[in-house]
JSON list of C-alpha atoms in Angstrom, two decimals:
[
{"chain": "A", "resi": 244, "resn": "MET", "atom": "CA", "xyz": [59.35, 42.15, 123.25]},
{"chain": "A", "resi": 245, "resn": "SER", "atom": "CA", "xyz": [57.73, 42.05, 119.78]},
{"chain": "A", "resi": 246, "resn": "ALA", "atom": "CA", "xyz": [59.08, 43.91, 116.74]},
{"chain": "A", "resi": 247, "resn": "ASP", "atom": "CA", "xyz": [56.08, 46.31, 116.84]},
{"chain": "A", "resi": 248, "resn": "GLU", "atom": "CA", "xyz": [56.80, 47.23, 120.45]},
{"chain": "A", "resi": 249, "resn": "GLU", "atom": "CA", "xyz": [60.52, 47.59, 119.81]},
{"chain": "A", "resi": 250, "resn": "PHE", "atom": "CA", "xyz": [60.04, 50.06, 116.93]},
{"chain": "A", "resi": 251, "resn": "ASP", "atom": "CA", "xyz": [56.73, 51.52, 118.13]},
{"chain": "A", "resi": 252, "resn": "LEU", "atom": "CA", "xyz": [55.08, 50.88, 114.75]},
{"chain": "A", "resi": 253, "resn": "PRO", "atom": "CA", "xyz": [51.50, 52.07, 114.24]},
{"chain": "A", "resi": 254, "resn": "GLU", "atom": "CA", "xyz": [48.78, 49.65, 113.23]},
{"chain": "A", "resi": 255, "resn": "PRO", "atom": "CA", "xyz": [48.82, 49.29, 109.41]},
{"chain": "A", "resi": 256, "resn": "SER", "atom": "CA", "xyz": [45.55, 50.95, 108.41]},
{"chain": "A", "resi": 257, "resn": "LEU", "atom": "CA", "xyz": [44.16, 53.58, 106.05]},
{"chain": "A", "resi": 258, "resn": "LYS", "atom": "CA", "xyz": [43.32, 55.76, 109.06]},
{"chain": "A", "resi": 259, "resn": "ASN", "atom": "CA", "xyz": [46.96, 55.79, 110.19]},
{"chain": "A", "resi": 260, "resn": "ILE", "atom": "CA", "xyz": [48.13, 56.81, 106.70]},
{"chain": "A", "resi": 261, "resn": "VAL", "atom": "CA", "xyz": [45.56, 59.61, 106.48]},
{"chain": "A", "resi": 262, "resn": "ASP", "atom": "CA", "xyz": [46.33, 60.78, 110.04]},
{"chain": "A", "resi": 263, "resn": "GLN", "atom": "CA", "xyz": [50.10, 61.08, 109.35]},
{"chain": "A", "resi": 264, "resn": "LYS", "atom": "CA", "xyz": [50.27, 64.86, 108.82]},
{"chain": "A", "resi": 265, "resn": "THR", "atom": "CA", "xyz": [54.01, 64.79, 108.02]},
{"chain": "A", "resi": 266, "resn": "LEU", "atom": "CA", "xyz": [53.55, 62.24, 105.21]},
{"chain": "A", "resi": 267, "resn": "GLN", "atom": "CA", "xyz": [54.46, 63.87, 101.87]},
{"chain": "A", "resi": 268, "resn": "TRP", "atom": "CA", "xyz": [54.95, 60.93, 99.49]},
{"chain": "A", "resi": 269, "resn": "VAL", "atom": "CA", "xyz": [52.91, 57.72, 99.21]},
{"chain": "A", "resi": 270, "resn": "PHE", "atom": "CA", "xyz": [53.97, 55.01, 96.76]},
{"chain": "A", "resi": 271, "resn": "VAL", "atom": "CA", "xyz": [51.39, 52.33, 95.92]},
{"chain": "A", "resi": 272, "resn": "GLY", "atom": "CA", "xyz": [53.05, 49.33, 94.27]},
{"chain": "A", "resi": 273, "resn": "GLY", "atom": "CA", "xyz": [52.54, 45.69, 93.42]},
{"chain": "A", "resi": 274, "resn": "LYS", "atom": "CA", "xyz": [52.06, 43.25, 90.58]},
{"chain": "A", "resi": 275, "resn": "GLY", "atom": "CA", "xyz": [49.79, 44.02, 87.66]},
{"chain": "A", "resi": 276, "resn": "GLY", "atom": "CA", "xyz": [46.08, 43.61, 88.36]},
{"chain": "A", "resi": 277, "resn": "VAL", "atom": "CA", "xyz": [46.21, 43.75, 92.17]},
{"chain": "A", "resi": 278, "resn": "GLY", "atom": "CA", "xyz": [44.39, 47.07, 92.52]},
{"chain": "A", "resi": 279, "resn": "LYS", "atom": "CA", "xyz": [47.17, 49.68, 92.67]},
{"chain": "A", "resi": 280, "resn": "THR", "atom": "CA", "xyz": [45.13, 52.30, 90.81]},
{"chain": "A", "resi": 281, "resn": "THR", "atom": "CA", "xyz": [41.99, 51.65, 92.85]},
{"chain": "A", "resi": 282, "resn": "THR", "atom": "CA", "xyz": [43.99, 51.86, 96.09]},
{"chain": "A", "resi": 283, "resn": "SER", "atom": "CA", "xyz": [45.84, 55.00, 94.94]},
{"chain": "A", "resi": 284, "resn": "CYS", "atom": "CA", "xyz": [42.60, 56.76, 93.98]},
{"chain": "A", "resi": 285, "resn": "CYS", "atom": "CA", "xyz": [40.85, 55.83, 97.23]},
{"chain": "A", "resi": 286, "resn": "LEU", "atom": "CA", "xyz": [43.86, 56.94, 99.24]},
{"chain": "A", "resi": 287, "resn": "ALA", "atom": "CA", "xyz": [44.08, 60.26, 97.36]},
{"chain": "A", "resi": 288, "resn": "VAL", "atom": "CA", "xyz": [40.36, 60.93, 97.91]},
{"chain": "A", "resi": 289, "resn": "GLN", "atom": "CA", "xyz": [40.67, 60.18, 101.63]},
{"chain": "A", "resi": 290, "resn": "LEU", "atom": "CA", "xyz": [43.76, 62.39, 101.92]},
{"chain": "A", "resi": 291, "resn": "ALA", "atom": "CA", "xyz": [41.92, 65.19, 100.08]},
{"chain": "A", "resi": 292, "resn": "LYS", "atom": "CA", "xyz": [39.37, 65.20, 102.91]},
{"chain": "A", "resi": 293, "resn": "THR", "atom": "CA", "xyz": [42.06, 66.24, 105.43]},
{"chain": "A", "resi": 294, "resn": "ARG", "atom": "CA", "xyz": [44.82, 67.93, 103.40]},
{"chain": "A", "resi": 295, "resn": "LYS", "atom": "CA", "xyz": [44.96, 71.29, 101.64]},
{"chain": "A", "resi": 296, "resn": "LYS", "atom": "CA", "xyz": [46.29, 70.04, 98.26]},
{"chain": "A", "resi": 297, "resn": "VAL", "atom": "CA", "xyz": [46.73, 66.45, 97.05]},
{"chain": "A", "resi": 298, "resn": "LEU", "atom": "CA", "xyz": [48.24, 65.18, 93.80]},
{"chain": "A", "resi": 299, "resn": "ILE", "atom": "CA", "xyz": [47.94, 61.64, 92.45]},
{"chain": "A", "resi": 300, "resn": "VAL", "atom": "CA", "xyz": [50.47, 60.67, 89.78]},
{"chain": "A", "resi": 301, "resn": "SER", "atom": "CA", "xyz": [50.34, 57.56, 87.60]},
{"chain": "A", "resi": 302, "resn": "THR", "atom": "CA", "xyz": [53.68, 56.23, 86.34]},
{"chain": "A", "resi": 303, "resn": "ASP", "atom": "CA", "xyz": [51.97, 53.09, 84.99]},
{"chain": "A", "resi": 304, "resn": "PRO", "atom": "CA", "xyz": [52.14, 52.84, 81.17]},
{"chain": "A", "resi": 305, "resn": "ALA", "atom": "CA", "xyz": [48.53, 51.54, 81.23]},
{"chain": "A", "resi": 306, "resn": "HIS", "atom": "CA", "xyz": [47.09, 54.78, 82.57]},
{"chain": "A", "resi": 307, "resn": "ASN", "atom": "CA", "xyz": [43.80, 54.25, 84.34]},
{"chain": "A", "resi": 308, "resn": "LEU", "atom": "CA", "xyz": [43.37, 57.44, 86.36]},
{"chain": "A", "resi": 309, "resn": "SER", "atom": "CA", "xyz": [41.31, 58.95, 83.53]},
{"chain": "A", "resi": 310, "resn": "ASP", "atom": "CA", "xyz": [39.00, 55.93, 83.70]},
{"chain": "A", "resi": 311, "resn": "ALA", "atom": "CA", "xyz": [38.87, 55.91, 87.50]},
{"chain": "A", "resi": 312, "resn": "PHE", "atom": "CA", "xyz": [37.92, 59.59, 87.73]},
{"chain": "A", "resi": 313, "resn": "CYS", "atom": "CA", "xyz": [35.82, 59.60, 84.50]},
{"chain": "A", "resi": 314, "resn": "GLN", "atom": "CA", "xyz": [37.70, 62.53, 82.99]},
{"chain": "A", "resi": 315, "resn": "LYS", "atom": "CA", "xyz": [40.71, 63.20, 80.75]},
{"chain": "A", "resi": 316, "resn": "ILE", "atom": "CA", "xyz": [43.98, 63.44, 82.67]},
{"chain": "A", "resi": 317, "resn": "GLY", "atom": "CA", "xyz": [47.31, 64.33, 81.06]},
{"chain": "A", "resi": 318, "resn": "ARG", "atom": "CA", "xyz": [50.94, 65.21, 81.79]},
{"chain": "A", "resi": 319, "resn": "GLU", "atom": "CA", "xyz": [50.07, 68.37, 83.70]},
{"chain": "A", "resi": 320, "resn": "PRO", "atom": "CA", "xyz": [48.20, 68.43, 87.02]},
{"chain": "A", "resi": 321, "resn": "THR", "atom": "CA", "xyz": [44.50, 68.19, 86.17]},
{"chain": "A", "resi": 322, "resn": "PRO", "atom": "CA", "xyz": [41.91, 69.22, 88.79]},
{"chain": "A", "resi": 323, "resn": "ILE", "atom": "CA", "xyz": [39.58, 66.33, 89.62]},
{"chain": "A", "resi": 324, "resn": "THR", "atom": "CA", "xyz": [35.89, 67.10, 89.16]},
{"chain": "A", "resi": 325, "resn": "GLY", "atom": "CA", "xyz": [34.07, 67.37, 92.49]},
{"chain": "A", "resi": 326, "resn": "PHE", "atom": "CA", "xyz": [37.20, 68.34, 94.46]},
{"chain": "A", "resi": 327, "resn": "ASP", "atom": "CA", "xyz": [38.84, 71.71, 94.93]},
{"chain": "A", "resi": 328, "resn": "ASN", "atom": "CA", "xyz": [42.07, 70.25, 96.35]},
{"chain": "A", "resi": 329, "resn": "LEU", "atom": "CA", "xyz": [42.72, 67.05, 94.35]},
{"chain": "A", "resi": 330, "resn": "SER", "atom": "CA", "xyz": [44.61, 66.91, 91.06]},
{"chain": "A", "resi": 331, "resn": "ALA", "atom": "CA", "xyz": [46.00, 64.08, 88.94]},
{"chain": "A", "resi": 332, "resn": "MET", "atom": "CA", "xyz": [48.77, 63.52, 86.36]},
{"chain": "A", "resi": 333, "resn": "GLU", "atom": "CA", "xyz": [49.60, 60.61, 84.04]},
{"chain": "A", "resi": 334, "resn": "ILE", "atom": "CA", "xyz": [53.28, 60.31, 83.08]},
{"chain": "A", "resi": 335, "resn": "ASP", "atom": "CA", "xyz": [54.48, 58.15, 80.17]},
{"chain": "A", "resi": 336, "resn": "ALA", "atom": "CA", "xyz": [58.16, 57.10, 80.16]},
{"chain": "A", "resi": 337, "resn": "ASN", "atom": "CA", "xyz": [58.03, 56.25, 76.43]},
{"chain": "A", "resi": 338, "resn": "ASP", "atom": "CA", "xyz": [56.79, 59.74, 75.57]},
{"chain": "A", "resi": 339, "resn": "ASP", "atom": "CA", "xyz": [59.56, 61.25, 77.72]},
{"chain": "A", "resi": 340, "resn": "MET", "atom": "CA", "xyz": [62.24, 59.19, 75.93]},
{"chain": "A", "resi": 341, "resn": "GLU", "atom": "CA", "xyz": [60.87, 60.10, 72.50]},
{"chain": "A", "resi": 342, "resn": "GLU", "atom": "CA", "xyz": [60.79, 63.78, 73.47]},
{"chain": "A", "resi": 343, "resn": "MET", "atom": "CA", "xyz": [64.39, 63.61, 74.73]},
{"chain": "A", "resi": 344, "resn": "GLN", "atom": "CA", "xyz": [65.54, 61.92, 71.51]},
{"chain": "A", "resi": 345, "resn": "ARG", "atom": "CA", "xyz": [63.68, 64.51, 69.39]},
{"chain": "A", "resi": 346, "resn": "SER", "atom": "CA", "xyz": [65.31, 67.30, 71.38]},
{"chain": "A", "resi": 347, "resn": "MET", "atom": "CA", "xyz": [68.75, 65.73, 70.87]},
{"chain": "A", "resi": 348, "resn": "GLN", "atom": "CA", "xyz": [68.14, 65.44, 67.10]},
{"chain": "A", "resi": 349, "resn": "GLU", "atom": "CA", "xyz": [67.08, 69.08, 66.87]},
{"chain": "A", "resi": 350, "resn": "SER", "atom": "CA", "xyz": [70.11, 70.30, 68.83]},
{"chain": "A", "resi": 351, "resn": "ALA", "atom": "CA", "xyz": [72.51, 68.16, 66.75]},
{"chain": "A", "resi": 352, "resn": "GLY", "atom": "CA", "xyz": [71.39, 69.83, 63.52]},
{"chain": "A", "resi": 353, "resn": "ALA", "atom": "CA", "xyz": [73.35, 68.94, 60.39]},
{"chain": "A", "resi": 354, "resn": "ASP", "atom": "CA", "xyz": [76.76, 68.56, 62.06]},
{"chain": "A", "resi": 355, "resn": "GLU", "atom": "CA", "xyz": [77.93, 65.02, 61.26]},
{"chain": "A", "resi": 356, "resn": "GLU", "atom": "CA", "xyz": [79.94, 64.62, 64.50]},
{"chain": "A", "resi": 357, "resn": "GLU", "atom": "CA", "xyz": [77.01, 65.80, 66.64]},
{"chain": "A", "resi": 358, "resn": "SER", "atom": "CA", "xyz": [74.67, 63.53, 64.67]},
{"chain": "A", "resi": 359, "resn": "GLY", "atom": "CA", "xyz": [76.92, 60.56, 65.46]},
{"chain": "A", "resi": 360, "resn": "LEU", "atom": "CA", "xyz": [76.86, 61.44, 69.16]},
{"chain": "A", "resi": 361, "resn": "GLN", "atom": "CA", "xyz": [73.07, 61.76, 69.05]},
{"chain": "A", "resi": 362, "resn": "SER", "atom": "CA", "xyz": [72.81, 58.36, 67.35]},
{"chain": "A", "resi": 363, "resn": "PHE", "atom": "CA", "xyz": [75.08, 56.83, 70.00]},
{"chain": "A", "resi": 364, "resn": "MET", "atom": "CA", "xyz": [73.00, 58.36, 72.82]},
{"chain": "A", "resi": 365, "resn": "ALA", "atom": "CA", "xyz": [69.77, 57.07, 71.23]},
{"chain": "A", "resi": 366, "resn": "GLU", "atom": "CA", "xyz": [71.26, 53.58, 71.02]},
{"chain": "A", "resi": 367, "resn": "LEU", "atom": "CA", "xyz": [72.49, 53.80, 74.61]},
{"chain": "A", "resi": 368, "resn": "THR", "atom": "CA", "xyz": [69.13, 54.95, 75.97]},
{"chain": "A", "resi": 369, "resn": "ASN", "atom": "CA", "xyz": [67.38, 52.07, 74.19]},
{"chain": "A", "resi": 370, "resn": "SER", "atom": "CA", "xyz": [69.82, 49.41, 75.43]},
{"chain": "A", "resi": 371, "resn": "ILE", "atom": "CA", "xyz": [69.96, 50.00, 79.20]},
{"chain": "A", "resi": 372, "resn": "PRO", "atom": "CA", "xyz": [67.03, 48.29, 80.94]},
{"chain": "A", "resi": 373, "resn": "GLY", "atom": "CA", "xyz": [65.02, 50.71, 83.04]},
{"chain": "A", "resi": 374, "resn": "ILE", "atom": "CA", "xyz": [66.66, 53.89, 81.77]},
{"chain": "A", "resi": 375, "resn": "ASP", "atom": "CA", "xyz": [63.37, 55.12, 80.33]},
{"chain": "A", "resi": 376, "resn": "GLU", "atom": "CA", "xyz": [61.67, 54.74, 83.71]},
{"chain": "A", "resi": 377, "resn": "ALA", "atom": "CA", "xyz": [64.64, 56.29, 85.52]},
{"chain": "A", "resi": 378, "resn": "MET", "atom": "CA", "xyz": [64.74, 59.34, 83.27]},
{"chain": "A", "resi": 379, "resn": "SER", "atom": "CA", "xyz": [60.97, 59.73, 83.40]},
{"chain": "A", "resi": 380, "resn": "PHE", "atom": "CA", "xyz": [60.97, 59.41, 87.18]},
{"chain": "A", "resi": 381, "resn": "SER", "atom": "CA", "xyz": [63.80, 61.94, 87.46]},
{"chain": "A", "resi": 382, "resn": "GLU", "atom": "CA", "xyz": [61.87, 64.44, 85.33]},
{"chain": "A", "resi": 383, "resn": "LEU", "atom": "CA", "xyz": [58.70, 63.72, 87.30]},
{"chain": "A", "resi": 384, "resn": "MET", "atom": "CA", "xyz": [60.45, 64.37, 90.63]},
{"chain": "A", "resi": 385, "resn": "LYS", "atom": "CA", "xyz": [61.76, 67.72, 89.33]},
{"chain": "A", "resi": 386, "resn": "GLN", "atom": "CA", "xyz": [58.22, 68.70, 88.33]},
{"chain": "A", "resi": 387, "resn": "VAL", "atom": "CA", "xyz": [56.55, 67.49, 91.52]},
{"chain": "A", "resi": 388, "resn": "GLN", "atom": "CA", "xyz": [59.06, 69.20, 93.82]},
{"chain": "A", "resi": 389, "resn": "THR", "atom": "CA", "xyz": [58.26, 72.57, 92.25]},
{"chain": "A", "resi": 390, "resn": "LEU", "atom": "CA", "xyz": [54.51, 72.07, 92.66]},
{"chain": "A", "resi": 391, "resn": "ASP", "atom": "CA", "xyz": [52.69, 73.18, 95.77]},
{"chain": "A", "resi": 392, "resn": "TYR", "atom": "CA", "xyz": [51.11, 69.95, 97.08]},
{"chain": "A", "resi": 393, "resn": "GLU", "atom": "CA", "xyz": [50.91, 68.84, 100.67]},
{"chain": "A", "resi": 394, "resn": "VAL", "atom": "CA", "xyz": [51.00, 65.15, 99.70]},
{"chain": "A", "resi": 395, "resn": "VAL", "atom": "CA", "xyz": [51.66, 63.23, 96.48]},
{"chain": "A", "resi": 396, "resn": "VAL", "atom": "CA", "xyz": [50.30, 59.72, 95.88]},
{"chain": "A", "resi": 397, "resn": "PHE", "atom": "CA", "xyz": [52.17, 57.67, 93.26]},
{"chain": "A", "resi": 398, "resn": "ASP", "atom": "CA", "xyz": [50.24, 55.00, 91.37]},
{"chain": "A", "resi": 399, "resn": "THR", "atom": "CA", "xyz": [53.33, 53.09, 90.21]},
{"chain": "A", "resi": 400, "resn": "ALA", "atom": "CA", "xyz": [53.88, 50.80, 87.26]},
{"chain": "A", "resi": 401, "resn": "PRO", "atom": "CA", "xyz": [53.62, 47.03, 87.88]},
{"chain": "A", "resi": 402, "resn": "THR", "atom": "CA", "xyz": [56.41, 45.52, 89.97]},
{"chain": "A", "resi": 403, "resn": "GLY", "atom": "CA", "xyz": [58.47, 44.49, 86.92]},
{"chain": "A", "resi": 404, "resn": "HIS", "atom": "CA", "xyz": [58.76, 48.08, 85.69]},
{"chain": "A", "resi": 405, "resn": "THR", "atom": "CA", "xyz": [59.43, 49.37, 89.20]},
{"chain": "A", "resi": 406, "resn": "LEU", "atom": "CA", "xyz": [62.10, 46.72, 89.84]},
{"chain": "A", "resi": 407, "resn": "ARG", "atom": "CA", "xyz": [63.84, 47.70, 86.58]},
{"chain": "A", "resi": 408, "resn": "LEU", "atom": "CA", "xyz": [63.81, 51.30, 87.78]},
{"chain": "A", "resi": 409, "resn": "LEU", "atom": "CA", "xyz": [65.23, 50.33, 91.18]},
{"chain": "A", "resi": 410, "resn": "SER", "atom": "CA", "xyz": [67.98, 48.17, 89.58]},
{"chain": "A", "resi": 411, "resn": "PHE", "atom": "CA", "xyz": [69.10, 51.01, 87.29]},
{"chain": "A", "resi": 412, "resn": "PRO", "atom": "CA", "xyz": [71.97, 52.25, 89.55]},
{"chain": "A", "resi": 413, "resn": "THR", "atom": "CA", "xyz": [73.41, 48.69, 89.74]},
{"chain": "A", "resi": 414, "resn": "ILE", "atom": "CA", "xyz": [73.33, 48.37, 85.94]},
{"chain": "A", "resi": 415, "resn": "LEU", "atom": "CA", "xyz": [75.19, 51.66, 85.54]},
{"chain": "A", "resi": 416, "resn": "GLU", "atom": "CA", "xyz": [77.89, 50.56, 88.02]},
{"chain": "A", "resi": 417, "resn": "LYS", "atom": "CA", "xyz": [78.65, 47.53, 85.83]}
]
């Protein structure tokens, strides 16, 4: 008995992904330059043909969704021209970290003890590999879960960034 028969796996094809009506999250990953954005966009367009509302989210620092769809896309869901059920977002982990640090500075105010804590936290967040991606991804998941989309396609950062994100819990345990 083959592994496919044992687990009753469907044939790996675009049609099978699009036909999976219970599918809510699709992560497209790989090394830089292999076509993650192209694949993500094509997949989102195909899903938009059969789903009520589709969101494509780029977590890649080199955002290309704006180029792929020939329109400006930002942090908030942006409707894609030519579709009434497809939107896109581009998330930047560096912007999220800078915003968090700014917020911490503002809340610390002039209190010297609070300022020291804020400085320590800033140093900590800059020294743990992958923490920027982890915090950005956490914030993104909070946002996406409150949105009303039938399926979300993630155009992820290159493998190196994604592996740093996935190794984050192990780093914290040490």
